[in-house]
Amino acid sequence: MLIRLRLEPRLLEEVVHLELRRRQEGGDTSLFDEYHREADSLYKLAPEHRDGEFAALHRRLFRKVGFEGRITEALSAQRGELAELESLTCLRTLRPEDEGADLAAPVAPATSRAAVVRIRAARFLALDDLGRFLDHELVHVGDLLSAAFGHDPGSLTAISPHRRRLVQERYRAAWATCVDGRLSRHGRRPLAGRGEHREALHRCFPALSDLELDGLLDRLWNDERPTHARLLAVAVGRGPREPHQPGAPCPLCGFPTHDWTDVTDDAPIRAIHLDVPDWEPDHGLCERCFEMYELRSLTQA
Amino acid sequence: MDVTRRDFLKTGLTAGAVLGWSQPTLALAALAPAVEVDNPLEVYPARDWEKVYRDQYRYDSSFTWVCSPNCTHECRLRAFVRNGVFLRSEQNYDSHKVGDIMGNTATPSWNPRGCLNGYTFQRRVYGPYRLRYPMIRKGWKQWADDGFPELTPETKTKYKFDARGQDELLRATWDEAYTYAAKGMMAIAKRYSGDEGKKRLLAQGYPEEMFTHWDGAGTRTFKCRGGMGLLGVIGKYGMYRFANTLALLDTHVRGVGPDKARGGRNWSNYTWHGDQAPGQPFVHGLQASDVDFNELRFAKLHIGMGKNLVENKRPDNHYFIELMERGAKIVCIVPEYSPPASKADYWIPVRPNSDTALLLGLSRILIDEKWYDAPYVKRFTDLSLLVRTDTLKRLKPEEIIPGYTQPDISRGASMTRHGLTPEYRKRVGDFVVWDARTNAPRAITRDDVGDRLTEKGIDPVLEGRFTAKTVDGKSVEVMPLFEAYKIHLKDYDLDTVHEITHAPKELIRRLARDIATIKPVAIHIGEGINHWFHATLVNRAAYLPLMLTGNVGVMGSGCHTWAGNYKAALFQGSEETGPGFKGWVAEDPFNPNLDPAADGKTIRERGYAYEEEVGYWAHGDKPLIVDTPRYGRKVFTGTTHMPTPTKVMWVTNVNLINNAKWVYELIKNVNPNVEMIMSTDIEMTASCEYSDIVLAANSWVEMERYEVTASCSNPFLQIWKGGIKPVYDTRDDQLILAQMAAKLGELLKDRRFADYWKFSLEGKTEVYIQRLLDSSTTARGYKVSDILAGKYGEPGVALMLFRTYPREPFWEQVTESLPFYTPTGRLQAYNDEPEIIQYGENFIVHREGPEATPYLPNAIVSTNPLIRPDDYGIPRDHVGWEERTVRNLKLPWAEVKQTQNPLWARGYKFFCLTPKTRHATHSSWQVTDWHLIWNNQFGDPYRMDKRSPGVGEHTLHINPQAARDLGINDGDYVYVDANPADRPYIGWKPNDAFYKVTRLMLRAKYNPAYPYNVVMMKHGAFIATERSVKAHETRPDGRALSAGTGYQSSFRYGSQQSITRSWLMPMHQLDSLFHKKKAHMSFVWGFEGDNHGVNTVPKETLVKVAKAEDGGMGGRGVWAPATTGFSPGKESEFMKRYLAGDVTPVAPKA
């Protein structure tokens, strides 16, 4: 099946302009001149026609400098896994933390599968980096499309809000490790190396000993056919009691905290359970939340 | 010809090139050797381009306007206009030309006026946050369209009364806005009138006492507030005229006549802001004592307590600097090494909330060392009056003189000048001194002060204990209050005062000696000490050393406070002149005077509205009622103060919700019970975001009708209107009030509504202004037309008609022997009102705060047997806030210092000072771009760190060592939390989405000026709202800029109000306090809005500070400026050497 590639005009515009500037600063003004030869005349058009023509120009140059080719190359490399995909839309984003791929909500016909990749324009300035990013994200898309993977967003929403943030972070780290492990085994360059993934896993699972952490990293890195269920099990898994990471979000209020508190008395625990039944002392909480529940337990008493 | 931008540029370039080479001068110059150019100006290329720069200040016209935020200065600036656009403002330099009817003129030193606020006003007028048209909240509109169904938990949710912050504001036409609002008012007034109305309100949980001033009228549930009305008497104070208008509505709703009709409730300003020095009416009977700023020059010893005359009072703080030039000594009493402390001869650091003890310590030294002015004390203070030691009341002549009848004082100053009525004279009674000449008690009246006392041949003793025989045959011990104070002050010896205040002993003694030996002495106070729960005591205490040394009523002396342009008294009415200010706000709506030429003196005043402190709404919309173990349910709110339930709120020119202490409690738990909230403003504020109807007003430079203002800190009477057309679909605030009233009249088919606002509707507000001038003691004789014609200087300006220039409070009392405005006619150090005796504050005494203390909350530090407070049986360890508020426990310092506040024990060990910023006026200008950038250390127009809510953000100043001990780096984001029992709001839960909005997170800045346990956060910033937090978390750029409303927050999360709460001080709610009315030459007992009522006290809080996020870019590492080695508290070795003066050592002379 042919995958339709959709590119957001704002992304195209920013990428083209960044590329023009990069080349110009490097002393090559040919593309700059070519762009202005075409673009300047577009101002003669009636305002309502300009946007479309500019978009076409940006798309043309985007293709000409090889960016589109890099995307299609990444798609081709995984054509098997992406067989069901009808379209891929690239959207512009500003922040690194907003980058990533996801499946678009199904539209009519309900069976059609569309993916969205949010990407910063600056990535296009380094084709190698762009390639690694696309390869990585498209493996995620492949997993999402795969029945064997069994993606089930509902399983995350079933987790109580206070814990969902932590589980999501762990899930993200574990899945990313699996993706890069597979890419490296298939001779493609991963987005991040084992070392970086180990660090990320350590941040999410600070209680694990070095040995346990290495074991988890191996397991994930070498998992050729990960499943949503397995990854979720890793993410929600509760090992031994964990020391909490400074700056990690409190599972109750969600504010990042450097003041984790131990709860040993039954009364505050009971007070917490009235609001958050699936919270457990091992999850920890920030000092502010503890104070509030301690106070409430005194009032209730 | 159709030329595109591209064609145009091409043509321009080509033509330019040809022209350049065709110019002979240029060609020759280009060929000639440079060395032969004698005069480059003759040969260099044309400099026409410079015209662009020269022309940037070109203007077509100019006009003057008054910058009138609540800073008190009311600066007249000159605006410059080009192509109809208000480009900039400059100083007008007109002050020296301004004169009065008698030919006096102002000193040129009032020039120049204005500050960075006024000079950037165009950025607000044209700025992105401007309100452009009226708006109605979608849910409220639906509620109205559905016929205003009764609000139940379900309908509150359906119409989003419990989620105003998540609803939409829809654009409306003016007619739609007025019509919806008028219909809402009619429906709500009807719903809460009569027996049915009362039944509903009782069912909603309002206590019976709240019906005291309701009188069956639903209109009494309407709360109207004209924000610091003096800032625009017609448009702002006009809100109170609207509240009076509501009496007409009541006649339709209840079918009553004028005799039974009731208007709305006038919400206060000055007290609500916590701006008043609430203890001052207890001492001298006036609402507040303040002087024109140029009076500062006369002081020889200037003591600033919690007052920052460097950073604040911007156009006029040069007078503070002039003190130095004129050889005055300056003393600064503040916890931190503040800007004025750096200018002072000496700085006395004190523990926050302990100034009263310091002042009592000073007073004790003055007495012990006999450094007091005995004649002044005898002539002008109550310290010579006898007090009974059994009842703690002042001895009354009728108690010891059989058949005593009060002397006739009908020709005395009390009755002829101050408006004391025979009834009040009888109630106030007379007093007794022990006469040294006859060695016997002598009766005196409140008129017997100064020379009047001397003329009677009475020489009161100050010391000694005496036995008086009462008419019923008892022997009772009496003593002059001076003697009683000697007993009282035994608790405030130097060592104890040092322990309580942490002030160095040698500086306390030095200050006492300076007060005794330098004259005149002035104490200037401000929010610094007024924003504590026991401000009443510290205000009273500030007068004690001045009373002892004769430093009240003399140029350069006194105790003065400025914090807000509150002074309605500038348009004071009197028997001779007419109603003054009341003739505008309380003209009889049933008999309005429609003659444009009528003298203001003839205007008939009849107030149908009744004042109310906003503080009750902010306290869960309830008065102070406590279940006490000893007496059961006890009401501490005086009858005269009693609020009614709040169902309609309409405010103008105030960011009421943003500036409300405990704001998130109000939004979450109080406002869902309010059925209509209306805001009139010029910009999108948090108050607008949480309103049902938003009315867009003209700014000061757009006003189409005349407005009038004056100031508590300068003598200028000013009338002005705008000079540019309204930029958007906005209207004069006075017209909005008038048209709102007219709409009610239209719907009710009642012409009287429009008549009552006739001259505003006709655009002739100068009629109302003339009446105001006619009927005020300070302006009678002026004609508006003369003032506008420039008869007294700059058109629009004249001098207020004061007795002295500069205005000096109590000059007449001391110079002409007139009584002060107290019951005794004297400056009072003692209060024997029954409630005050019960509260243990008959003497001025140091009390620990109910919250902001390391010790037992609210403890009275004393062993004085003449203090006999009632603790109502409330256990000492009770931590409830109402119980702490009313519990009166007297303990010696030795015992108090062994106690600990449970909050302090839990780590809430920081006092949080919340002063003004120099970059804004309260909440005005807070998010104006340049101000937001410069208002803090984190201003960044590029917002490199996308966590920043805007181009700047709010900051917590913290002692570097305290921060380091908490693991906080300079520039980190921190949480600032207060008592978890009730803040940010009662009933908060961690997983409540609203909690995310309300928890205060802001940047920490190391500041070595602050002591270890003191943090500082400026007030007035724009709070985080539900919309702004959502924007911060979802917008790609992270800005806290609300979608739909364009509201910009100064915070990512929470606000300065996350840590504050409401306190209802019993001492502020007396029915028995006798004092002068604020805007009339007459007296009142108990409550009067802005005069004697609940003041808000944002500093009365303890906070805990905890690290939230790293300060480095994007939350990683340390904030870069803190790594340079040049930042305070994190100095490099080199910087330390530099600060020590060690970088360039100077070799000693051989």
Short mmCIF file of N, CA, C and O in Angstrom, two decimals, chain A residues 40 44 94-95 252-253 255-256 258-259 275-276 287-296, chain B residues 4 6 906 908 975 977-978 980-981 983 988-991 995-996 999 1036 1104 1106-1108:
data_model
loop_
_atom_site.label_atom_id
_atom_site.label_comp_id
_atom_site.label_asym_id
_atom_site.label_seq_id
_atom_site.Cartn_x
_atom_site.Cartn_y
_atom_site.Cartn_z
N ASP A 40 9.71 36.00 -4.53
CA ASP A 40 9.43 37.43 -4.63
C ASP A 40 8.27 37.72 -5.57
O ASP A 40 7.49 38.64 -5.36
N LYS A 44 3.14 39.41 -5.95
CA LYS A 44 2.26 40.07 -6.91
C LYS A 44 0.87 39.43 -6.93
O LYS A 44 -0.07 40.01 -7.45
N LEU A 94 7.65 22.82 18.78
CA LEU A 94 8.72 23.72 19.22
C LEU A 94 9.61 23.11 20.29
O LEU A 94 10.79 23.39 20.36
N ARG A 95 9.01 22.25 21.12
CA ARG A 95 9.77 21.77 22.28
C ARG A 95 10.19 20.31 22.08
O ARG A 95 9.41 19.49 21.59
N LEU A 252 0.70 11.86 44.50
CA LEU A 252 -0.62 12.35 44.88
C LEU A 252 -0.98 13.68 44.23
O LEU A 252 -2.02 13.83 43.62
N CYS A 253 -0.09 14.66 44.36
CA CYS A 253 -0.45 15.99 43.83
C CYS A 253 0.15 16.25 42.45
O CYS A 253 -0.28 17.17 41.75
N PHE A 255 2.98 17.54 41.74
CA PHE A 255 4.02 18.57 41.72
C PHE A 255 5.38 17.90 41.92
O PHE A 255 5.51 17.02 42.79
N PRO A 256 6.39 18.30 41.17
CA PRO A 256 7.73 17.76 41.42
C PRO A 256 8.15 18.08 42.86
O PRO A 256 7.87 19.17 43.35
N HIS A 258 11.21 17.62 46.08
CA HIS A 258 12.51 17.22 46.61
C HIS A 258 12.35 16.83 48.08
O HIS A 258 13.33 16.61 48.76
N ASP A 259 11.13 16.79 48.54
CA ASP A 259 10.86 16.49 49.95
C ASP A 259 9.94 15.28 50.07
O ASP A 259 8.77 15.40 50.43
N ASP A 275 -9.17 9.11 49.59
CA ASP A 275 -9.13 9.86 48.32
C ASP A 275 -8.52 9.03 47.19
O ASP A 275 -8.93 9.11 46.04
N VAL A 276 -7.48 8.25 47.54
CA VAL A 276 -6.71 7.53 46.51
C VAL A 276 -6.54 6.08 46.96
O VAL A 276 -5.55 5.71 47.57
N GLU A 287 6.03 16.11 51.19
CA GLU A 287 5.80 16.53 52.57
C GLU A 287 4.48 17.29 52.71
O GLU A 287 3.77 17.15 53.69
N ARG A 288 4.18 18.11 51.70
CA ARG A 288 2.96 18.92 51.76
C ARG A 288 1.72 18.02 51.81
O ARG A 288 0.80 18.23 52.59
N CYS A 289 1.71 17.01 50.94
CA CYS A 289 0.56 16.10 50.93
C CYS A 289 0.47 15.34 52.25
O CYS A 289 -0.61 15.13 52.80
N PHE A 290 1.65 14.94 52.72
CA PHE A 290 1.65 14.21 53.99
C PHE A 290 1.04 15.05 55.11
O PHE A 290 0.19 14.59 55.88
N GLU A 291 1.47 16.31 55.17
CA GLU A 291 0.95 17.19 56.22
C GLU A 291 -0.56 17.31 56.15
O GLU A 291 -1.25 17.29 57.16
N MET A 292 -1.04 17.44 54.92
CA MET A 292 -2.47 17.63 54.75
C MET A 292 -3.22 16.39 55.23
O MET A 292 -4.21 16.49 55.96
N TYR A 293 -2.73 15.21 54.86
CA TYR A 293 -3.44 13.99 55.26
C TYR A 293 -3.26 13.70 56.75
O TYR A 293 -4.14 13.15 57.40
N GLU A 294 -2.10 14.06 57.27
CA GLU A 294 -1.90 13.88 58.70
C GLU A 294 -2.90 14.75 59.48
O GLU A 294 -3.54 14.30 60.42
N LEU A 295 -3.03 15.97 59.00
CA LEU A 295 -3.96 16.90 59.62
C LEU A 295 -5.39 16.38 59.51
O LEU A 295 -6.17 16.40 60.47
N ARG A 296 -5.71 15.89 58.33
CA ARG A 296 -7.07 15.40 58.12
C ARG A 296 -7.34 14.19 59.01
O ARG A 296 -8.43 14.04 59.55
N THR B 4 3.53 46.70 -6.45
CA THR B 4 3.69 45.73 -5.38
C THR B 4 4.83 46.16 -4.48
O THR B 4 5.62 47.04 -4.82
N ARG B 6 7.37 44.51 -3.81
CA ARG B 6 8.63 44.14 -4.45
C ARG B 6 9.03 45.21 -5.47
O ARG B 6 10.19 45.65 -5.51
N ARG B 906 6.36 22.82 63.18
CA ARG B 906 6.25 21.96 61.99
C ARG B 906 7.07 22.50 60.80
O ARG B 906 6.93 22.01 59.69
N TYR B 908 7.13 25.73 59.71
CA TYR B 908 6.64 26.99 59.13
C TYR B 908 7.35 28.12 59.86
O TYR B 908 6.81 28.73 60.78
N TYR B 975 8.36 26.14 46.23
CA TYR B 975 6.98 26.21 46.72
C TYR B 975 6.98 27.05 47.99
O TYR B 975 7.91 26.93 48.81
N ASP B 977 4.40 27.48 51.00
CA ASP B 977 3.14 26.95 51.54
C ASP B 977 2.87 27.53 52.92
O ASP B 977 3.80 27.74 53.70
N ALA B 978 1.62 27.72 53.22
CA ALA B 978 1.22 28.13 54.58
C ALA B 978 0.42 27.00 55.21
O ALA B 978 0.34 25.89 54.65
N PRO B 980 -1.44 24.08 56.20
CA PRO B 980 -2.19 23.19 55.30
C PRO B 980 -3.65 23.01 55.71
O PRO B 980 -4.44 22.49 54.92
N ALA B 981 -3.99 23.46 56.91
CA ALA B 981 -5.38 23.27 57.35
C ALA B 981 -6.36 24.12 56.54
O ALA B 981 -7.52 23.75 56.39
N ARG B 983 -5.08 26.60 53.78
CA ARG B 983 -4.53 27.26 52.60
C ARG B 983 -3.93 26.26 51.64
O ARG B 983 -3.33 25.29 52.09
N TRP B 988 -8.88 21.53 50.49
CA TRP B 988 -8.09 21.15 49.31
C TRP B 988 -7.62 19.71 49.43
O TRP B 988 -7.42 19.18 50.52
N LYS B 989 -7.49 19.09 48.30
CA LYS B 989 -6.99 17.72 48.24
C LYS B 989 -5.92 17.66 47.15
O LYS B 989 -6.05 18.34 46.13
N PRO B 990 -4.90 16.83 47.33
CA PRO B 990 -3.82 16.81 46.34
C PRO B 990 -4.29 16.48 44.93
O PRO B 990 -3.73 16.97 43.95
N ASN B 991 -5.29 15.64 44.81
CA ASN B 991 -5.70 15.25 43.47
C ASN B 991 -6.86 16.10 42.94
O ASN B 991 -7.48 15.77 41.94
N TYR B 995 -6.34 22.43 42.98
CA TYR B 995 -5.15 22.58 43.84
C TYR B 995 -3.92 22.89 42.98
O TYR B 995 -3.06 23.67 43.36
N LYS B 996 -3.88 22.29 41.81
CA LYS B 996 -2.74 22.53 40.90
C LYS B 996 -2.65 24.01 40.55
O LYS B 996 -1.56 24.54 40.36
N ARG B 999 -1.45 26.22 44.26
CA ARG B 999 -0.24 26.10 45.10
C ARG B 999 0.84 27.04 44.57
O ARG B 999 1.18 27.02 43.39
N PRO B 1036 2.42 25.77 23.29
CA PRO B 1036 3.77 25.37 22.90
C PRO B 1036 4.84 26.26 23.52
O PRO B 1036 5.92 25.81 23.83
N LYS B 1104 6.35 27.93 54.82
CA LYS B 1104 7.43 26.95 54.65
C LYS B 1104 7.88 27.08 53.21
O LYS B 1104 7.06 27.27 52.31
N ALA B 1106 10.09 25.24 50.08
CA ALA B 1106 10.68 23.97 49.66
C ALA B 1106 11.05 24.05 48.18
O ALA B 1106 10.35 24.70 47.39
N LYS B 1107 12.10 23.37 47.84
CA LYS B 1107 12.55 23.40 46.46
C LYS B 1107 11.54 22.68 45.55
O LYS B 1107 11.02 21.63 45.88
N ALA B 1108 11.32 23.28 44.37
CA ALA B 1108 10.43 22.64 43.39
C ALA B 1108 11.22 22.17 42.18
O ALA B 1108 11.22 21.00 41.83
#
